[in-house]
Coordinates of C-alpha atoms in Angstrom, one line a residue:
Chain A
X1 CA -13.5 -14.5 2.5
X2 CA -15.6 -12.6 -0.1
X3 CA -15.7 -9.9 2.6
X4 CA -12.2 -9.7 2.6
X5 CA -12.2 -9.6 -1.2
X6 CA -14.8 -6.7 -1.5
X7 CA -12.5 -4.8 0.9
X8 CA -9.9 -6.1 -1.2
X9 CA -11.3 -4.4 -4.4
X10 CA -12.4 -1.1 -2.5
X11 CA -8.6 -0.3 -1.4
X12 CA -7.8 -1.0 -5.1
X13 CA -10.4 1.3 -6.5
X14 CA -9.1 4.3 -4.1
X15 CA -5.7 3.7 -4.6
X16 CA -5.7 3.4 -8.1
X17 CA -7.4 7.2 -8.1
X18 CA -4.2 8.5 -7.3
X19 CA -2.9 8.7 -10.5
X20 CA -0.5 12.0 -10.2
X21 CA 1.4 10.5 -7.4
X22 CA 2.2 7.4 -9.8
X23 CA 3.4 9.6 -12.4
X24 CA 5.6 11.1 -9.9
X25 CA 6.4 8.3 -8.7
X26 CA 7.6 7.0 -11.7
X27 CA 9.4 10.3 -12.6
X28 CA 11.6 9.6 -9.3
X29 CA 12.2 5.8 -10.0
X30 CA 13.9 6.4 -13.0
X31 CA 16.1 9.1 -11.7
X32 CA 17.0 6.5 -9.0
X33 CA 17.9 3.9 -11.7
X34 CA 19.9 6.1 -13.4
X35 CA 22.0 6.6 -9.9
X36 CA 22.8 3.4 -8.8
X37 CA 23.0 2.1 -12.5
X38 CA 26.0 4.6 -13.1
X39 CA 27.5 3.9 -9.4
X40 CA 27.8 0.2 -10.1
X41 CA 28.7 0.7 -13.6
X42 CA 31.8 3.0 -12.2
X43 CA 32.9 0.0 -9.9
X44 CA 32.4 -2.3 -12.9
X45 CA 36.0 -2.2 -15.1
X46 CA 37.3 -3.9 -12.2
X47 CA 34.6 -6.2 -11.6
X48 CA 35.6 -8.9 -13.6
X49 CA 35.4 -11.3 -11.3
X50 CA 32.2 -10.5 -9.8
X51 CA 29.3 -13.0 -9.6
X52 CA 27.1 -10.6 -11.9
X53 CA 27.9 -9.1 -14.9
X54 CA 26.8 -5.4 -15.4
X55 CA 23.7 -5.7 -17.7
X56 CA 22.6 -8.4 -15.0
X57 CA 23.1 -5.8 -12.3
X58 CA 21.7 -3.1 -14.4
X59 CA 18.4 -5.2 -15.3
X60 CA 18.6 -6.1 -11.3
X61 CA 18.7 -2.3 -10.5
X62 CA 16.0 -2.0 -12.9
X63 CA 13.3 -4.2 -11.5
X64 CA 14.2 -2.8 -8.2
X65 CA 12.7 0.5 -9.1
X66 CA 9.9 -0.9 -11.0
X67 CA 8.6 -2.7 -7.9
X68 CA 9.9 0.2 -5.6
X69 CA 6.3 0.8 -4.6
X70 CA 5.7 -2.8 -3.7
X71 CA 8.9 -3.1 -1.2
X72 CA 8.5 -2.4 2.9
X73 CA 10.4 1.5 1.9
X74 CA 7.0 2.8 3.4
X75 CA 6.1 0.8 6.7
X76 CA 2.4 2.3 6.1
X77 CA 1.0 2.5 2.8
X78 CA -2.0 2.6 4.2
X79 CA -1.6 5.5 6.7
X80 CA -5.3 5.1 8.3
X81 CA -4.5 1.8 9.4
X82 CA -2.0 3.5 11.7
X83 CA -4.4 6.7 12.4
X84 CA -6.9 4.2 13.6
X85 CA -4.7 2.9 16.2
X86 CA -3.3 6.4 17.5
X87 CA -6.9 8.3 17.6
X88 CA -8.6 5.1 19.0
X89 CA -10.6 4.4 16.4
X90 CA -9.4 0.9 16.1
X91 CA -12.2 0.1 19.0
X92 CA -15.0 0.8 15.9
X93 CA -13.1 -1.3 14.0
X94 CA -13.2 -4.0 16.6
X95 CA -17.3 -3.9 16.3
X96 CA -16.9 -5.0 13.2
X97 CA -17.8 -8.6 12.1
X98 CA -14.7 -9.6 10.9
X99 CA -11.1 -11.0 12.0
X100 CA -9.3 -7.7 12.1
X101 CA -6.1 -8.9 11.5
X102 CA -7.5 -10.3 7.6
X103 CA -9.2 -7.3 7.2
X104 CA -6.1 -5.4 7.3
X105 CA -4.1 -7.9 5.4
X106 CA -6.6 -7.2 2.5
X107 CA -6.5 -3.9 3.1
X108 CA -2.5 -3.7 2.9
X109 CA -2.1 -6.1 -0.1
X110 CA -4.5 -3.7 -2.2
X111 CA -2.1 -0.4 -1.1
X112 CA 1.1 -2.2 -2.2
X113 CA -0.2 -3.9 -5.4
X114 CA -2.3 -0.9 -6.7
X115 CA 0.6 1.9 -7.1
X116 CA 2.9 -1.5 -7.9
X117 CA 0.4 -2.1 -11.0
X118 CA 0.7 1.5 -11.8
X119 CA 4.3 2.5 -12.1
X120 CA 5.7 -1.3 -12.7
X121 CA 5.2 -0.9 -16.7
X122 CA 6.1 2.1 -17.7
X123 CA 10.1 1.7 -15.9
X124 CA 10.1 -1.5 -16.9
X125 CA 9.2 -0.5 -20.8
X126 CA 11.4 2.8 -20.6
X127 CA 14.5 1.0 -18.8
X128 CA 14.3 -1.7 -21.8
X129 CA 14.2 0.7 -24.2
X130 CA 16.8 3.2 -22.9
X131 CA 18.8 2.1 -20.1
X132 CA 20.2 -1.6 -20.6
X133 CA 17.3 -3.8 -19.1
X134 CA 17.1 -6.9 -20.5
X135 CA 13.7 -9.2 -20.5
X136 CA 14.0 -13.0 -18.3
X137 CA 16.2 -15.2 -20.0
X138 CA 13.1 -17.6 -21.0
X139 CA 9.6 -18.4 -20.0
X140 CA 10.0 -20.5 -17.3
X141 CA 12.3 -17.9 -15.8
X142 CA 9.6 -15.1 -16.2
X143 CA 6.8 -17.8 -14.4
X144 CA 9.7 -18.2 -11.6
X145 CA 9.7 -14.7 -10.9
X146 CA 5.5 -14.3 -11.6
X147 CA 4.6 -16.6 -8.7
X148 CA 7.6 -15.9 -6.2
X149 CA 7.1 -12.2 -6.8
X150 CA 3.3 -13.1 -5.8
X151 CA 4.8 -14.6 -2.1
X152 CA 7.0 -11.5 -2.0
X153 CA 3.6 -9.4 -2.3
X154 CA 2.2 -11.3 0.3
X155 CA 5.4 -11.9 2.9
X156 CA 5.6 -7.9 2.5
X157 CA 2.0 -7.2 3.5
X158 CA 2.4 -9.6 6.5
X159 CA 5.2 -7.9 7.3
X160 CA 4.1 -4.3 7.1
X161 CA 0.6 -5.7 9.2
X162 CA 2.9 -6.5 12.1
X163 CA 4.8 -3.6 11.9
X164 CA 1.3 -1.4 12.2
X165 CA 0.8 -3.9 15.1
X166 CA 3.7 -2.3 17.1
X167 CA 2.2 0.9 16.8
X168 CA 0.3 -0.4 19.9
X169 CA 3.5 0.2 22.2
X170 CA 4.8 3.2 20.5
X171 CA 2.1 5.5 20.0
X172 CA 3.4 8.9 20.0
X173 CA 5.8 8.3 16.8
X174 CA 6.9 5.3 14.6
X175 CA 9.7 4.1 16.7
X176 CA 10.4 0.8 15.7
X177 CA 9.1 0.8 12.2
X178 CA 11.8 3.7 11.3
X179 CA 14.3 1.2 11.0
X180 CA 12.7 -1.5 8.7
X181 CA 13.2 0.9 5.3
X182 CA 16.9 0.8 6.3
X183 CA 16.9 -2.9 7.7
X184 CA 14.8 -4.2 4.8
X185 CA 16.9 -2.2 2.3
X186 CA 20.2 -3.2 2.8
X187 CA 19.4 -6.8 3.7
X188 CA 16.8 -7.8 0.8
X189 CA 18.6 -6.5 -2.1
X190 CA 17.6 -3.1 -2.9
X191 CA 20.4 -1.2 -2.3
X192 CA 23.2 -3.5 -3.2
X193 CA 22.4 -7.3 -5.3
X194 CA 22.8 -9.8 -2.6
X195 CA 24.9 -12.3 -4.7
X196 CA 27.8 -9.0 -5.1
X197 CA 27.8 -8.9 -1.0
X198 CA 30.9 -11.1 0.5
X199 CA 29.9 -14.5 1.1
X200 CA 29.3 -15.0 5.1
X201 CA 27.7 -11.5 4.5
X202 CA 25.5 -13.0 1.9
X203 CA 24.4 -16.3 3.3
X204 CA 23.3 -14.8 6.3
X205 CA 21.2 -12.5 4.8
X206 CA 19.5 -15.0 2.5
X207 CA 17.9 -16.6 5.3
X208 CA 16.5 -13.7 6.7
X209 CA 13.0 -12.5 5.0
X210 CA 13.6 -9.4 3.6
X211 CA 15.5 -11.9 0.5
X212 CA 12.2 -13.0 -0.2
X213 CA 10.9 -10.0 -0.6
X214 CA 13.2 -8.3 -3.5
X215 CA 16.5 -11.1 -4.0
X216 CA 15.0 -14.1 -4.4
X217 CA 12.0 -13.3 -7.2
X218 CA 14.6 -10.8 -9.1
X219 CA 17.2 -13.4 -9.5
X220 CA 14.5 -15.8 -11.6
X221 CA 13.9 -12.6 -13.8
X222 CA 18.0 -11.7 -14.3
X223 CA 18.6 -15.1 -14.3
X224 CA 20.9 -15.2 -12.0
X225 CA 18.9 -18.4 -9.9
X226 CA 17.5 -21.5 -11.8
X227 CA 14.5 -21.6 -12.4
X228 CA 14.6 -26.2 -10.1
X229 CA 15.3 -23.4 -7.2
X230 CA 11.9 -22.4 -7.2
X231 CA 10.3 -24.8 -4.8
X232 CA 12.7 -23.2 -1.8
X233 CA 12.3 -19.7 -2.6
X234 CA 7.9 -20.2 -2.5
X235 CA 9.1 -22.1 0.7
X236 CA 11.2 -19.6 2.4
X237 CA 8.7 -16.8 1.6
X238 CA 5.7 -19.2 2.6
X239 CA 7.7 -20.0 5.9
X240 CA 8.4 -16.4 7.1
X241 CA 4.7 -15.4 5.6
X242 CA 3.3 -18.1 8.2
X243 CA 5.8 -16.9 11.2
X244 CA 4.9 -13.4 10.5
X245 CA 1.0 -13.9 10.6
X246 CA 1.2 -15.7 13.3
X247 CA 3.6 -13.7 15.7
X248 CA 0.9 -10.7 14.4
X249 CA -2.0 -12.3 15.6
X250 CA -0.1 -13.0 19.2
X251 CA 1.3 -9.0 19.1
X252 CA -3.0 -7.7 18.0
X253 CA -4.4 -10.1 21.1
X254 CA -2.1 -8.9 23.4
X255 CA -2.5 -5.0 22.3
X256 CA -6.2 -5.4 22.4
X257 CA -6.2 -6.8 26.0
X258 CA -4.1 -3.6 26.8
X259 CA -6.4 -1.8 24.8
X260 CA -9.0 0.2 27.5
X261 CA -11.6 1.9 25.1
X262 CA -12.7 5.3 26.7
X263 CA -15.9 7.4 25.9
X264 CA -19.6 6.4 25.3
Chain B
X1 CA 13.1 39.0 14.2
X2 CA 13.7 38.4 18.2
X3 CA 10.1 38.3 18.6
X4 CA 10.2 35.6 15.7
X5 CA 13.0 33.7 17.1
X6 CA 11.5 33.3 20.7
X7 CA 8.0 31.9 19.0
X8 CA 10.5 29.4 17.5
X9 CA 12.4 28.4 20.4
X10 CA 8.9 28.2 22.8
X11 CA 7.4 26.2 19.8
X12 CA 10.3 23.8 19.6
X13 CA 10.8 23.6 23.2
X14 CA 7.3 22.8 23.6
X15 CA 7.7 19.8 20.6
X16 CA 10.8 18.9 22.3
X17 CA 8.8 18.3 25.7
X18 CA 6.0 16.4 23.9
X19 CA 8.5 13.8 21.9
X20 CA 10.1 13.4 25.3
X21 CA 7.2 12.8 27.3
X22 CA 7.8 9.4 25.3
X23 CA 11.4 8.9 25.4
X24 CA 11.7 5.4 25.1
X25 CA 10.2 5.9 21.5
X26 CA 12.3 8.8 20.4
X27 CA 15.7 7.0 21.8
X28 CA 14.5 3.8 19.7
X29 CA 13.5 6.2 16.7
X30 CA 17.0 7.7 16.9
X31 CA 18.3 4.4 17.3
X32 CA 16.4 2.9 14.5
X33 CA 17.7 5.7 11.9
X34 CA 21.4 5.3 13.4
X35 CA 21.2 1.7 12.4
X36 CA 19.7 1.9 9.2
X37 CA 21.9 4.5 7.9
X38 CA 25.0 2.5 9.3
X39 CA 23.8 -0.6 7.0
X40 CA 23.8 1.2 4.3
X41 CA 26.6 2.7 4.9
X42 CA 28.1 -1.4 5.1
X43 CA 26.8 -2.1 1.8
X44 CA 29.0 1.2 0.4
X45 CA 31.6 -1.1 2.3
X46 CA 30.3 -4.2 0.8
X47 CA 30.9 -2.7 -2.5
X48 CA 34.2 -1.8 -2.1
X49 CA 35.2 -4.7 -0.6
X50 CA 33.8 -6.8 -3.9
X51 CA 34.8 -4.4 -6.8
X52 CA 38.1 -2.7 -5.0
X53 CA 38.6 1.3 -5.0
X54 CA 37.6 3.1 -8.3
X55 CA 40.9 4.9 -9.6
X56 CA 41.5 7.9 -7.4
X57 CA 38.5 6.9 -5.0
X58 CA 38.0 4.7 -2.2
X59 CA 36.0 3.5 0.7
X60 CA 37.8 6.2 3.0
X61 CA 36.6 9.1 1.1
X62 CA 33.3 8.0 -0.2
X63 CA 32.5 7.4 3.8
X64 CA 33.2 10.7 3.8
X65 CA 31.0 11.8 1.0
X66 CA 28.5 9.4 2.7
X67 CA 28.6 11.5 6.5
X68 CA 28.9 14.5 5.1
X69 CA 25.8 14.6 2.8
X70 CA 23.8 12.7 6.0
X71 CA 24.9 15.0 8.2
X72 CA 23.3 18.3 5.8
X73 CA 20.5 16.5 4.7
X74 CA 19.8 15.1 8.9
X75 CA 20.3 19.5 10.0
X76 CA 17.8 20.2 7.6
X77 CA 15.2 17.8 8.2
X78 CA 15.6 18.0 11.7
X79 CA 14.3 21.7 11.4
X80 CA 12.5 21.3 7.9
X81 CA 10.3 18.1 8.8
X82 CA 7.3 20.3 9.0
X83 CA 8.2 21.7 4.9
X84 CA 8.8 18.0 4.6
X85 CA 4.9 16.9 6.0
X86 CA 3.3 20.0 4.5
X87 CA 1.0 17.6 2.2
X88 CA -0.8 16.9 5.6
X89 CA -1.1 20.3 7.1
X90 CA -2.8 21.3 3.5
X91 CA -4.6 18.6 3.0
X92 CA -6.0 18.5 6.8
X93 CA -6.9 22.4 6.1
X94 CA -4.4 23.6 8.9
X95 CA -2.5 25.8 6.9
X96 CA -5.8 28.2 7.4
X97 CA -5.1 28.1 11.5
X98 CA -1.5 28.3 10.7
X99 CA -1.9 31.4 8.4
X100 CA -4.3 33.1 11.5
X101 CA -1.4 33.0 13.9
X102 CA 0.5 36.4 14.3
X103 CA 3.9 34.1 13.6
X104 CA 5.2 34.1 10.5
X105 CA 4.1 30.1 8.9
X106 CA 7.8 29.6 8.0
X107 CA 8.7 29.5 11.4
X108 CA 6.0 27.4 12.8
X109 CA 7.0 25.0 9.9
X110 CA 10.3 25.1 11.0
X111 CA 10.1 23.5 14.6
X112 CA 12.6 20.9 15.0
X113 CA 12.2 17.6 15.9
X114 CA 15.2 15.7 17.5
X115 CA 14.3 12.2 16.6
X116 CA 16.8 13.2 13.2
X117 CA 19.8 12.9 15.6
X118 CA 19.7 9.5 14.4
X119 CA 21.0 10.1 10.9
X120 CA 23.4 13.2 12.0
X121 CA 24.9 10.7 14.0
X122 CA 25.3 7.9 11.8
X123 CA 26.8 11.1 9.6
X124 CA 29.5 11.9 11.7
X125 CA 30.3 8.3 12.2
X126 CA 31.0 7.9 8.5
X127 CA 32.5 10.7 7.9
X128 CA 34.8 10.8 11.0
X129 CA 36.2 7.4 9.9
X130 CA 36.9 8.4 6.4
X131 CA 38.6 11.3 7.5
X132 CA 40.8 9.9 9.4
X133 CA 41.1 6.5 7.6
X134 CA 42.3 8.9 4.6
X135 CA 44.5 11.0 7.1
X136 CA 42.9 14.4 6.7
X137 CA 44.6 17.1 8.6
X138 CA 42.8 18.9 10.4
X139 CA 43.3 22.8 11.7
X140 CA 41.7 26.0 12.5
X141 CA 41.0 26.5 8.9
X142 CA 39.3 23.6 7.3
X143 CA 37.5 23.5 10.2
X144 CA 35.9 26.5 10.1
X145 CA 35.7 25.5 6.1
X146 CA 33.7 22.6 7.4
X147 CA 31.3 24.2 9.2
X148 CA 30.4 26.9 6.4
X149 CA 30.1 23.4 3.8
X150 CA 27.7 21.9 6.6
X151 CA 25.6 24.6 7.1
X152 CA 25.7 25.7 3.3
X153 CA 24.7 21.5 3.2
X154 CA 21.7 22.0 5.3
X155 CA 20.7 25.1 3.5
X156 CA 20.7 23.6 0.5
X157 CA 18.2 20.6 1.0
X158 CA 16.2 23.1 3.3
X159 CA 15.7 25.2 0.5
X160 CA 14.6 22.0 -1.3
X161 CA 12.0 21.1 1.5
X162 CA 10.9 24.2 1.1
X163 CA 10.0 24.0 -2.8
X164 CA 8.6 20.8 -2.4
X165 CA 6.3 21.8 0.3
X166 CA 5.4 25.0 -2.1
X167 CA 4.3 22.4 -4.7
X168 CA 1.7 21.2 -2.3
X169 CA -0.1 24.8 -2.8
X170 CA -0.9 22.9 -6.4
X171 CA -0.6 19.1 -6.2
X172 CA -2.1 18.8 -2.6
X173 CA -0.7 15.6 -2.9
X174 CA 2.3 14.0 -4.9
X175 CA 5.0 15.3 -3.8
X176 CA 7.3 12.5 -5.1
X177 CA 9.7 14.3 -7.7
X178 CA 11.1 16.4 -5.1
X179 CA 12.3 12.7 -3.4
X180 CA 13.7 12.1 -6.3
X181 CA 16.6 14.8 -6.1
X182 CA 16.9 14.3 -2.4
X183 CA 17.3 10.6 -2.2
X184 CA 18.5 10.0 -5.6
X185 CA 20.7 13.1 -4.5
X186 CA 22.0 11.5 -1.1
X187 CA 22.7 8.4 -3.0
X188 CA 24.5 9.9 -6.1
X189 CA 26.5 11.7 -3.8
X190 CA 28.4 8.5 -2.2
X191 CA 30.6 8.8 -5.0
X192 CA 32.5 11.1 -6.8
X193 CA 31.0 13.1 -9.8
X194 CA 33.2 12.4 -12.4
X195 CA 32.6 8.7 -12.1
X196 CA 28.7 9.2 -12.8
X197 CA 27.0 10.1 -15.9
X198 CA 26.8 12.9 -17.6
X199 CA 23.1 13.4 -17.1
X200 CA 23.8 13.2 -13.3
X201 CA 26.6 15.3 -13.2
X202 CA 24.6 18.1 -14.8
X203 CA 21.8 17.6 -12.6
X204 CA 23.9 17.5 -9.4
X205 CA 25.6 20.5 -10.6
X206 CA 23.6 23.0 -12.1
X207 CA 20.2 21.9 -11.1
X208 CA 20.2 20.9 -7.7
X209 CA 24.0 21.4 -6.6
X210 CA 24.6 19.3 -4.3
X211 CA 27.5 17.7 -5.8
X212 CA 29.4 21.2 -5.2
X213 CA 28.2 21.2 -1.6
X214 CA 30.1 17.7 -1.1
X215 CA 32.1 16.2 -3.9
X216 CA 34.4 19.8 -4.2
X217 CA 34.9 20.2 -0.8
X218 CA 35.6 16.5 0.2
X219 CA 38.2 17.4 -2.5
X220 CA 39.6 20.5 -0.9
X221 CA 39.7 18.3 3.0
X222 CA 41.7 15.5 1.3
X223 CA 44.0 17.2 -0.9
X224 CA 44.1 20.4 0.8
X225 CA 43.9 22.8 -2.1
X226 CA 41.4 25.2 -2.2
X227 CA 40.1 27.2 -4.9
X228 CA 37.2 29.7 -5.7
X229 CA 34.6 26.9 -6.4
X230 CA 35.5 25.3 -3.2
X231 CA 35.3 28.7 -1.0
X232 CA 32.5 29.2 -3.2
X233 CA 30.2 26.1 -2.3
X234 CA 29.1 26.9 1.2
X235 CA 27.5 30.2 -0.4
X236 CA 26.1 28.7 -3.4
X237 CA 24.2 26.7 -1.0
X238 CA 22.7 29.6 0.7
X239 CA 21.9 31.0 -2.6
X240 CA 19.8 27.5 -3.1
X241 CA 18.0 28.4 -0.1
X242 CA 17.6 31.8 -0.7
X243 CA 15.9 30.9 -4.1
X244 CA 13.8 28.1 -2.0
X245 CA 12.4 31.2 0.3
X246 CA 11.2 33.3 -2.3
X247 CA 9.5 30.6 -4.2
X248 CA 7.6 29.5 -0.9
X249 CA 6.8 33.2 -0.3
X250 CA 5.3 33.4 -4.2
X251 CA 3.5 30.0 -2.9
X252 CA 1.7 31.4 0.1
X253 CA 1.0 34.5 -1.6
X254 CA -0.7 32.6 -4.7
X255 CA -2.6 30.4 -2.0
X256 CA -6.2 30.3 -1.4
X257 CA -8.1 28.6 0.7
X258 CA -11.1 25.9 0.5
X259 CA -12.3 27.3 3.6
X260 CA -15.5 27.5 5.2

């Protein structure tokens, strides 16, 4: 365990040198806000009836960019992870003595929190000011989305660990993993709130765990979900987290015994 | 030129060999793009279907907005991937190699990979159903129209590629702000300009234009008038990449290497 938290605190360290890519980062996160804030405000004159009303959605939009960087848009934040399994390498890290399927859950939670930490504050403090975000409604709101946005951190890097695992069928390219971005953007919330989708859409979705990942923990914050909901949204994320773990532990012990290490 | 041209074609027959030496992956990357861009293409629907059509705007035509950007922005990334991935190829030190080959590096940057045919099709999906769920006619002329808006389109976000890779001369890395026109862009795009803000719409139209590459002539195919902004669009992309060829050519001239 302290292992895994040294290795923890190393991915941190390196990722948090990357400062000019934050900036940028946070350059193209606003100019994204700005999009979909105007798009949704165009449908909103008729939107009266709608389930959210537009400062909701616009604080919703807002949050979305903030925690861009934390969201499965990039299946490999940590692009060695992948390398290691096309060049072969993966058989040093094998020699190692430690579970590799923790070590690379540590490594991934450091990629997506460390450029999270960066660019969150700054779009969140520049979308207040400017561009119609408003703050959670109250404090137990804001400690509702705190800790379920902590299980969204940790679903996502489960997620994006199994996803690296299929890399051990599709070597030459990314195959499945293309899809997720698409998949996990339309289904958890970032492109579209998932309370404006149409009901049987909606209800199906919110099962599924891309919710916990972006819905779920940005409703506490627009207030949109109370905050008695929050023992079912820790659960869903915890339930998926587990599931997800586990079916990646099953997917790294069967790659491994397909795994023939070459060379001396 | 022809000597340039047949590099290209043995270079990209070569990649198209190697991707297809592992089919099953490049069907299920295709496949995987197709059904990604399709669902988010559903949420457009979602949208309309909660809210109703904006005055003088619906699903029909924003599907076609939606296709039509897609189906430029998929052309140009399936030859421009390498401008896209240039980060790597300068960070890795290859451009040095690249530079020592008697083939200009453009072209070697511009081998195309076919695993895009994923979002062209899910393009022409969208925009085929708009156009005929808003009963565009269609004859010899707005067809030809078309094809001069797709490939001025393409032009346009290759010209973009190829700035963004030029930044990489500087940044090595960090090549983020050029995302944000081209996704931001691709996004904006789904609906019409007038309905955005006036920030946007400047942007979109005098920056990086691509709102005259789609929003006029999505105009011109479902009203079918045409004026001189609309003829004009497929060339004012060209000019975008024309401006997007010299600034890489200042970029690789201004270049020094690390080396060894």
């Amino acid at each position: 365990m302290r292992l895994l938290w040294l290795v923890f605190q190393m991915r941190m360290k390196r990722q948090l040198a990357y400062q000019t890519a934050a900036y940028a980062g946070i350059v193209t996160q606003i100019v994204f806000g700005l999009v979909l804030v105007a798009i949704f405000a165009a449908f909103y004159p008729n939107g009266i009836k709608a389930p959210m009303t537009l400062p909701q959605v616009t604080t919703y939009i807002w949050l979305g960019q903030a925690f861009f960087a934390m969201t499965p848009y990039s299946v490999f934040p940590d692009a060695e992870l992948r390398e290691q399994i096309r060049d072969g390498s993966v058989a040093t890290e094998l020699l190692r003595p430690v579970d590799l399927h923790s070590l690379w859950m540590a490594r991934t939670l450091a990629s997506k929190l460390a450029p999270t930490a960066l660019r969150c504050l700054p779009v969140i403090v520049v979308a207040t000011l400017f561009a119609g975000m408003h703050l959670p409604p109250d404090i137990p709101s804001f400690l509702a989305w705190l800790l379920s946005t902590i299980g969204a951190l940790v679903l996502i890097s489960a997620f994006i660990v199994l996803m690296i695992l299929t890399q051990f069928w599709t070597v030459a390219g990314d195959g499945l993993s293309r899809a997720v971005p698409g998949i996990a953007a339309a289904t958890s919330g970032q492109l579209v709130p998932l309370a404006l989708l149409p009901d049987n859409i909606r209800v199906v979705f919110e099962w599924l765990p891309f919710a916990g990942m972006v819905d779920k923990p940005y409703a506490f914050w627009v207030g949109t979900r109370p905050v008695s909901d929050l023992p079912f949204v820790l659960g869903h994320q915890l339930l998926w987290t587990g599931v997800i773990i586990v079916a990646g532990r099953m997917l790294l012990g069967r790659g491994l015994r397909r795994l023939t290490v070459t060379g001396g | 030129m022809k000597f340039n041209f047949q590099m290209w074609w043995l270079f990209t027959r070569a990649a198209l060999r190697t991707q297809m030496a592992d089919a099953s992956n490049a069907v299920l990357w295709a496949a995987a793009t197709l059904l990604g861009m399709l669902l988010e293409w559903a949420t457009l629907w979602a949208l309309f279907a909660r809210f109703g059509s904006i005055p003088g705007w619906d699903f029909a035509s924003s599907s076609m907005l939606f296709g039509l950007v897609r189906i430029a922005f998929g052309i140009a990334e399936m030859i421009g991937r390498g401008f896209d991935r240039f980060h790597h190829v300068i960070r890795k030190g290859d451009f040095d190699r690249m530079l020592l080959r008697p083939v200009p590096v453009a072209i070697q940057l511009s081998v195309a990979e076919f695993s895009r045919f994923g979002m062209i099709g899910a393009g022409m999906v969208a925009f085929l159903y708009g156009c005929s769920a808003a009963h565009v006619v269609f004859n010899f002329g707005t067809i030809a129209y078309l094809v001069a808006v797709i490939s001025g389109g393409a032009a346009l976000f290759y010209g973009l590629l190829m700035m963004q890779a030029t930044l990489c001369f500087w940044t090595v890395d960090g090549i983020e702000v050029a995302n944000a026109v081209v996704y931001g862009g691709q996004t904006a795009a789904q609906l019409p300009l007038d309905k955005l803000s006036r920030p946007l719409t400047f942007v979109f139209t005098y920056v990086f234009p691509l709102a005259i590459i789609n929003w006029i002539p999505a105009k011109v195919l479902l009203t079918g008038e045409f004026n001189l902004l609309a003829l004009a669009a497929p060339l004012i992309g060209w000019l975008f990449f024309g401006l997007g060829a010299l600034v890489w050519k200042m970029g690789v001239r201004a270049y020094t290497s690390t080396g060894s």
